CSV table of C-alpha atoms in Angstrom, one decimal:
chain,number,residue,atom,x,y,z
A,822,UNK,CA,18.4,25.0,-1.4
A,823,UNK,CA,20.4,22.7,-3.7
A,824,UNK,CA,19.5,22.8,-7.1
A,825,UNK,CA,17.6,19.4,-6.9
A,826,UNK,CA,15.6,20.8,-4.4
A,827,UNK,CA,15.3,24.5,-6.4
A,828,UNK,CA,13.7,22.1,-9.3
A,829,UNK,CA,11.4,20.1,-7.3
A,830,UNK,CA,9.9,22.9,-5.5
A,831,UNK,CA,9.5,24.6,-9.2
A,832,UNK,CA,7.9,21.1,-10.0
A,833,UNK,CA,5.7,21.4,-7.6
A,834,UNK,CA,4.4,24.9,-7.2
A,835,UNK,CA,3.6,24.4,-11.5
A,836,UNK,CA,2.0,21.0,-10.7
A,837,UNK,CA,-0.3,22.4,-7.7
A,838,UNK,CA,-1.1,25.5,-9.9
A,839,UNK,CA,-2.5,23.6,-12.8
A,840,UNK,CA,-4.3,21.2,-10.7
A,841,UNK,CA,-5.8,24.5,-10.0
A,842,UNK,CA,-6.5,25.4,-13.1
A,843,UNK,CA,-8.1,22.2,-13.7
A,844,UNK,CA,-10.4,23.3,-10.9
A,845,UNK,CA,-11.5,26.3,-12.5
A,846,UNK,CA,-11.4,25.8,-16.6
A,847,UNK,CA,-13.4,23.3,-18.3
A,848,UNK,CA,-11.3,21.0,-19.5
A,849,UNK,CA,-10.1,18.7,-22.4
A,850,UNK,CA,-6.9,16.6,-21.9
A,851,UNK,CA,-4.6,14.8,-24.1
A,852,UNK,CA,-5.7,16.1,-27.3
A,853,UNK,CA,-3.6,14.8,-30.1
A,854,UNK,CA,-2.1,17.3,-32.8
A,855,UNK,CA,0.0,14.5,-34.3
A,856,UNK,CA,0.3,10.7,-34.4
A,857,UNK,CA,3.6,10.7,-31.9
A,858,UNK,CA,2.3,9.7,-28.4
A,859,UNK,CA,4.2,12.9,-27.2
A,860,UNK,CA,2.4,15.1,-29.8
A,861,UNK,CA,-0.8,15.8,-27.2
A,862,UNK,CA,-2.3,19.2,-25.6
A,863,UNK,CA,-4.7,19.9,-22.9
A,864,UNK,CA,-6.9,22.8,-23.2
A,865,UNK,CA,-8.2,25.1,-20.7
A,866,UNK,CA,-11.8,27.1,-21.5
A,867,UNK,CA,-13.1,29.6,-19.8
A,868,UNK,CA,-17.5,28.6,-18.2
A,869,UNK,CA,-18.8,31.4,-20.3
A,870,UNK,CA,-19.8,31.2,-24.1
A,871,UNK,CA,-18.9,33.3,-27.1
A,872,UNK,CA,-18.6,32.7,-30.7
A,873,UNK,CA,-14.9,34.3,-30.9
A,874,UNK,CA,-12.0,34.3,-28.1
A,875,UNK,CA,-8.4,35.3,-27.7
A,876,UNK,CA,-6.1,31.6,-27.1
A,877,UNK,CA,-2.6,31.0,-25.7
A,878,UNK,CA,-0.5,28.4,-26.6
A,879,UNK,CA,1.7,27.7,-23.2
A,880,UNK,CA,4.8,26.2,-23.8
A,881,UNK,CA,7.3,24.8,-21.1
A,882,UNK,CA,10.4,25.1,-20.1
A,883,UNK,CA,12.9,22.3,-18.7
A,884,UNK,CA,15.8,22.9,-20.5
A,885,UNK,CA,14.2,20.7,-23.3
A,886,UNK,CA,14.9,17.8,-21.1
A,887,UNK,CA,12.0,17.4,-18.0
A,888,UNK,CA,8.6,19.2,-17.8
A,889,UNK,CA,5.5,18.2,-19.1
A,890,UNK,CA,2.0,19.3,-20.4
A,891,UNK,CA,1.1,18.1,-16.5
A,892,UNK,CA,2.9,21.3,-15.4
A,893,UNK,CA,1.6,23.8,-17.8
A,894,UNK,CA,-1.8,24.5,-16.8
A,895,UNK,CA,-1.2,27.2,-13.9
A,896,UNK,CA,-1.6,30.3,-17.0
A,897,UNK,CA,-5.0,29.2,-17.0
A,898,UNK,CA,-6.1,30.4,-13.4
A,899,UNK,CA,-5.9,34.3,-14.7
A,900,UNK,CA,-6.2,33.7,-18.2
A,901,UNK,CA,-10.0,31.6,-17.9
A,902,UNK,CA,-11.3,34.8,-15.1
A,903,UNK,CA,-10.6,37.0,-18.2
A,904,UNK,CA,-12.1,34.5,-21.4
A,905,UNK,CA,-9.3,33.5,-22.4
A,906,UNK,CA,-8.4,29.5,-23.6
A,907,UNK,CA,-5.2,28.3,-22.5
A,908,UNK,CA,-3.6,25.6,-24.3
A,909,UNK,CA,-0.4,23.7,-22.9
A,910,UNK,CA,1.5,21.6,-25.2
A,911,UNK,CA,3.6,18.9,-24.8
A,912,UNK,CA,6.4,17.6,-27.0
A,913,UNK,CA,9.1,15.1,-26.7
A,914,UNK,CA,12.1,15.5,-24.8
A,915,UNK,CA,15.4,14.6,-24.7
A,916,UNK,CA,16.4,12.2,-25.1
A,917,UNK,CA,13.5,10.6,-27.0
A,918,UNK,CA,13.6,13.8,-28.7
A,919,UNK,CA,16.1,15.7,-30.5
A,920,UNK,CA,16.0,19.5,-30.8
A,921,UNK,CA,15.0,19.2,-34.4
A,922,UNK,CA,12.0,17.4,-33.4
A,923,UNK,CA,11.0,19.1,-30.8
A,924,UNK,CA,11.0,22.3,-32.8
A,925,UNK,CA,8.5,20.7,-35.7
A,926,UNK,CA,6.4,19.5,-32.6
A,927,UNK,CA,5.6,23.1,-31.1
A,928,UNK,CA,5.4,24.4,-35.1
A,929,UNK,CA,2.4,21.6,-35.5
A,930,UNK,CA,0.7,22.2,-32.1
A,931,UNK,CA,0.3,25.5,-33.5
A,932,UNK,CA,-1.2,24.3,-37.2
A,933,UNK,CA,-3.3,22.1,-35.3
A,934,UNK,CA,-4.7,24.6,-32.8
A,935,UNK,CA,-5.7,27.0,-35.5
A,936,UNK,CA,-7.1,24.4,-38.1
A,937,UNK,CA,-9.2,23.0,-35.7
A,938,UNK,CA,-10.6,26.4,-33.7
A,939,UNK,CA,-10.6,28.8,-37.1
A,940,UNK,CA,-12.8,31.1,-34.2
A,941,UNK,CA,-10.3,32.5,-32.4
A,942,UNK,CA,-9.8,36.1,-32.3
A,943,UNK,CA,-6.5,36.4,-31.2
A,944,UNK,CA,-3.8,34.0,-30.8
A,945,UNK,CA,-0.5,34.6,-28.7
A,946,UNK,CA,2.3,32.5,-27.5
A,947,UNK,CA,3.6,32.1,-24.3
A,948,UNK,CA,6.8,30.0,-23.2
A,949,UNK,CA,9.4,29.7,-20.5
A,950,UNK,CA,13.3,29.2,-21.0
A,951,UNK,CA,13.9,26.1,-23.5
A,952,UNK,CA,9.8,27.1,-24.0
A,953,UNK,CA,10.5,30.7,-24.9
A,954,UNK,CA,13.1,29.4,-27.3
A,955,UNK,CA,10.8,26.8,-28.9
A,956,UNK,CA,8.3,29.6,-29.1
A,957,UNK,CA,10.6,32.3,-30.5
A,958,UNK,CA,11.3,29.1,-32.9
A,959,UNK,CA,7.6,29.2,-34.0
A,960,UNK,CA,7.7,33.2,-34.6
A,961,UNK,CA,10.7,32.1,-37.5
A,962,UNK,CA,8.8,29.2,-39.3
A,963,UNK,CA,8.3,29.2,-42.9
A,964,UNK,CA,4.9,28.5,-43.0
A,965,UNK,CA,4.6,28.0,-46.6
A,966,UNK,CA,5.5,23.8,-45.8
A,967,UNK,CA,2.4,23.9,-43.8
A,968,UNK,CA,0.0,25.7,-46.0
A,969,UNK,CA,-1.5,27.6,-43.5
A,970,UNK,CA,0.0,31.2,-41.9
A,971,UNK,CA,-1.1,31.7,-38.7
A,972,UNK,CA,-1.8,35.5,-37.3
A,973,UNK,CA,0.1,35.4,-34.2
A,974,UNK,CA,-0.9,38.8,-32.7
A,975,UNK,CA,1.7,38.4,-29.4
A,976,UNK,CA,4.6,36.4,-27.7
A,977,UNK,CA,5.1,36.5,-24.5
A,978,UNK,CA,9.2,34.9,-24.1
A,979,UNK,CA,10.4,34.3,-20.7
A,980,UNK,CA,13.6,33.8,-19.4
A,981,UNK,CA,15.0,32.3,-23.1
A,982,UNK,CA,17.7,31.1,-24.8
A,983,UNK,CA,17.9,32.4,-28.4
A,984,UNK,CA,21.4,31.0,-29.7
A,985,UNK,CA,21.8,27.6,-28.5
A,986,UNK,CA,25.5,27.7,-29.9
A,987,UNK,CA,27.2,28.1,-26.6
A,988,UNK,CA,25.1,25.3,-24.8
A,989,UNK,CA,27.1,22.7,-27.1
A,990,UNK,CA,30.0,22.1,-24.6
A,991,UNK,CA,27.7,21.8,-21.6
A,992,UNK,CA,26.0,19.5,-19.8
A,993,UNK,CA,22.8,20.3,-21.1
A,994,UNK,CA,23.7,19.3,-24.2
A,995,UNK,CA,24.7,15.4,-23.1
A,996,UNK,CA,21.0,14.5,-24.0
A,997,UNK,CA,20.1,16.6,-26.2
A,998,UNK,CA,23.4,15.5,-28.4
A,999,UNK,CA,23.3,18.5,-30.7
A,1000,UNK,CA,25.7,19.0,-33.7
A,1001,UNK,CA,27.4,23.3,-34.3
A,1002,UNK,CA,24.5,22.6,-37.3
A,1003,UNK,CA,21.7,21.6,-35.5
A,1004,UNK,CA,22.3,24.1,-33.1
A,1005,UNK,CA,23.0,27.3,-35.4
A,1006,UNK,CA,19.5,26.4,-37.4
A,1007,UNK,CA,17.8,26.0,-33.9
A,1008,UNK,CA,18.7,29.6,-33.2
A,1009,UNK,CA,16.5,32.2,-33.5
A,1010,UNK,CA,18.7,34.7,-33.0
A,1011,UNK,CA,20.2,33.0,-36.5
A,1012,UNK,CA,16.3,33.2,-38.2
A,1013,UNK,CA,15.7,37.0,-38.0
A,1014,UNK,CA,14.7,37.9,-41.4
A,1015,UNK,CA,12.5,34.5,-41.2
A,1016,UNK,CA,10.9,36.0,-37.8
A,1017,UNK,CA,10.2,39.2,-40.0
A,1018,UNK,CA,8.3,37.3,-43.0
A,1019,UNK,CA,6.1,35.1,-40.7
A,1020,UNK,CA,5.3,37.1,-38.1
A,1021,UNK,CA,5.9,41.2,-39.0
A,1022,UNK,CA,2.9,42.2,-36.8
A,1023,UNK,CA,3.2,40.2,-33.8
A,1024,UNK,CA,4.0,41.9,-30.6
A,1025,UNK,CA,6.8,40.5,-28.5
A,1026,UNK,CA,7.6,41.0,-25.1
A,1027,UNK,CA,11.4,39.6,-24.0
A,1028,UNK,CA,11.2,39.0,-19.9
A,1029,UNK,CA,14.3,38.2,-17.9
A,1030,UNK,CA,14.4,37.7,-14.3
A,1031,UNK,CA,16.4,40.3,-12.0
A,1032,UNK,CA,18.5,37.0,-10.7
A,1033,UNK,CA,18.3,35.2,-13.8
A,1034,UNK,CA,22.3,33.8,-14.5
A,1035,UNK,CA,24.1,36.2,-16.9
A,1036,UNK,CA,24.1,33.6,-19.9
A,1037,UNK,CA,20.1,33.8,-19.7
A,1038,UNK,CA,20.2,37.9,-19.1
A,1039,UNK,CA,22.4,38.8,-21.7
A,1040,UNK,CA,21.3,36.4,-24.3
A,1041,UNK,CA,17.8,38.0,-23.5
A,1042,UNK,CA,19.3,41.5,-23.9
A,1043,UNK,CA,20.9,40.4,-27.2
A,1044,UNK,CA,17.6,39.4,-28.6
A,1045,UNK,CA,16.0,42.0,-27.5
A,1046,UNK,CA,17.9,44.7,-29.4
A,1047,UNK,CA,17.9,41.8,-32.5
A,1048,UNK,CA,14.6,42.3,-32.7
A,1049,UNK,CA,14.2,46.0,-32.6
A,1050,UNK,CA,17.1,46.6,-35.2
A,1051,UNK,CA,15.4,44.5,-37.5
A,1052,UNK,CA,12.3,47.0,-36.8
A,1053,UNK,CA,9.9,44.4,-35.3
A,1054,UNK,CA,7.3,45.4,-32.1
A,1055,UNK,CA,9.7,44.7,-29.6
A,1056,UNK,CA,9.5,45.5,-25.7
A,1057,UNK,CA,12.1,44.1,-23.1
A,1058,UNK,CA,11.0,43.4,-19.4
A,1059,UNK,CA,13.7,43.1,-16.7
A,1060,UNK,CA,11.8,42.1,-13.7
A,1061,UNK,CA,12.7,42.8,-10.0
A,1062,UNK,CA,12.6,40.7,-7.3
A,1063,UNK,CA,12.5,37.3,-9.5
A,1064,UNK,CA,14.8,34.5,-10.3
A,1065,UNK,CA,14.5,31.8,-13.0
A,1066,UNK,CA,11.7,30.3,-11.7
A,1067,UNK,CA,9.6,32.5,-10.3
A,1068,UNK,CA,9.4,34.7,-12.8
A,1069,UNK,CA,6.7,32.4,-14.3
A,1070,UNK,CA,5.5,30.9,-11.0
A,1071,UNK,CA,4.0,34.1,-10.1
A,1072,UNK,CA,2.1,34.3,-13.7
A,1073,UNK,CA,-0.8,32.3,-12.7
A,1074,UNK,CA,-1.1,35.7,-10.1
A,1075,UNK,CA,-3.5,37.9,-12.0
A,1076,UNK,CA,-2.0,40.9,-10.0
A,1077,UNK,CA,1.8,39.6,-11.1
A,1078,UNK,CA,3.5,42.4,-13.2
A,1079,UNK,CA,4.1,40.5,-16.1
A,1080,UNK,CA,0.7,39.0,-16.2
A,1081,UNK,CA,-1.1,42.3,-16.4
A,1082,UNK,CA,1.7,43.4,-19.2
A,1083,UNK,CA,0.3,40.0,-21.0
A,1084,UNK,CA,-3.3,41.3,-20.3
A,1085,UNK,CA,-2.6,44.7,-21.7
A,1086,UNK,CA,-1.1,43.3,-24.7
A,1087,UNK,CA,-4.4,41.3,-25.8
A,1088,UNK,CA,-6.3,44.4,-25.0
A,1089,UNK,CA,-9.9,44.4,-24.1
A,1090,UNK,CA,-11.6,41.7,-21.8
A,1091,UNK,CA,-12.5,39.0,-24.6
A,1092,UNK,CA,-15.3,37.0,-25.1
A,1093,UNK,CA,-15.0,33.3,-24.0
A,1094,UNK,CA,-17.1,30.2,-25.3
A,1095,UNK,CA,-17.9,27.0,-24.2
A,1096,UNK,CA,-16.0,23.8,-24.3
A,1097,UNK,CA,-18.6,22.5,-26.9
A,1098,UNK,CA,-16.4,24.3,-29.4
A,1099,UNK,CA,-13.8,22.2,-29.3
A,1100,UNK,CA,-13.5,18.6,-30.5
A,1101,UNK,CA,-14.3,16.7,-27.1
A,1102,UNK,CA,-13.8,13.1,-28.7
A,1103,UNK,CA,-9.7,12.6,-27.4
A,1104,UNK,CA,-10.6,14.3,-24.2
């Protein structure tokens, strides 16, 4: 296929899986976290009800440029069968938004999702190329501006870019018009000690597709052993048989290898509650 058609057929097996999703999960859609009109979530909750439950925060991928919350819901098919709340955020994209933006959008999704549900048990991140970067930007974030520290126990990073430095003379960069600045303090490969002070216990998991391009492997690679110099709970997944795409297609599979690695990492089944937790009022 060309690449157009490589991108629509990603488009559409995400869109068809969280239309899924929405079949299974009780839902609540277009929850702000900020005044932008970009600054909204939808959340995904399991039928059952708990008083505690493990959350992930989804974000996508799109090369920070095309994607949407609209996409983001397929991690909910296995996630809800175990008790587990799925939330997908959006945020603005180039080039409405600029990198530096984008980067305090995903830091207040996060604020806002644990302000407003102090319940949860466990709280992990998951995100997929320009999302894994946003969420490995979110493991470096000096909380202190926010007065709040959230206990991120895990952080699922797929596919990533973690120095954005060598995207400046691409074409990627034409809309997102980023300065050597803005890029090297969008890096978190550059935030390491930061990662270490906000986030010491979390465990992360960096996953890179067999047929990913080498910018994407190595910069994965790179991270990885980043990461475990520095000491931090660091595990690298190279997996077969998977290109840059389907390496999170095939997570809404509960079967998928890196899906059950997620599973294993927030332990035992959770308990799940009802969507009468949650503030139902934007839905």
């Amino acid at each position: 296929m060309s690449a157009d058609d490589v991108i629509r057929a990603h488009v559409a097996v995400l869109r068809e899986g969280t239309a899924r999703a929405r079949s299974l999960a009780q839902t609540l859609l277009n929850v702000p976290y900020g005044q932008g009109d970009g600054e909204k979530l939808d959340v995904y909750i399991p039928n059952t009800a708990s008083v505690d439950v493990s959350l992930v925060i989804y974000i996508h991928g799109g090369y920070w440029q095309f994607l949407s919350k609209e996409e983001s819901g397929f991690l909910a098919i296995p996630m809800v069968k175990k008790g587990v709340v799925v939330v997908a955020v959006d945020y603005d994209i180039a080039p409405k938004g600029n990198m530096d933006l984008m980067v305090s959008q995903v830091r207040r999704s996060v604020v806002s999702v644990i302000k407003q549900y102090s319940h949860i048990s466990g709280l992990y991140l998951c995100g997929h190329s320009a999302g894994a970067h946003l969420a490995a930007m979110v493991l470096s974030t000096d909380w202190s501006q926010y007065n709040v520290t959230p206990q991120i126990n895990g952080a699922f990073l797929v596919s990533g870019i973690y120095d954005l430095l060598p995207i400046l003379s691409t074409y990627i960069n034409e809309p997102l018009k980023m300065t050597e600045e803005v890029a090297v303090r969008n890096s978190p490969s550059k935030l390491l000690s930061q990662l270490k002070l906000s986030s010491p216990n979390c465990h992360i998991v960096v996953a890179v597709a067999q047929n990913d391009s080498p910018e994407f492997w190595n910069q994965s690679q790179e991270y990885y052993k980043a990461l475990r110099e520095s000491g931090l709970n660091v595990t690298m997944e190279d997996v077969p048989d998977t290109d840059h795409f389907n390496i999170i297609e095939q997570m809404m599979d509960g079967d998928y290898h890196l899906t059950q690695i997620f599973f294993q990492m927030m332990g035992e089944k959770p308990r799940a509650f009802g969507a009468s937790s949650f503030n139902k009022s934007t839905s």
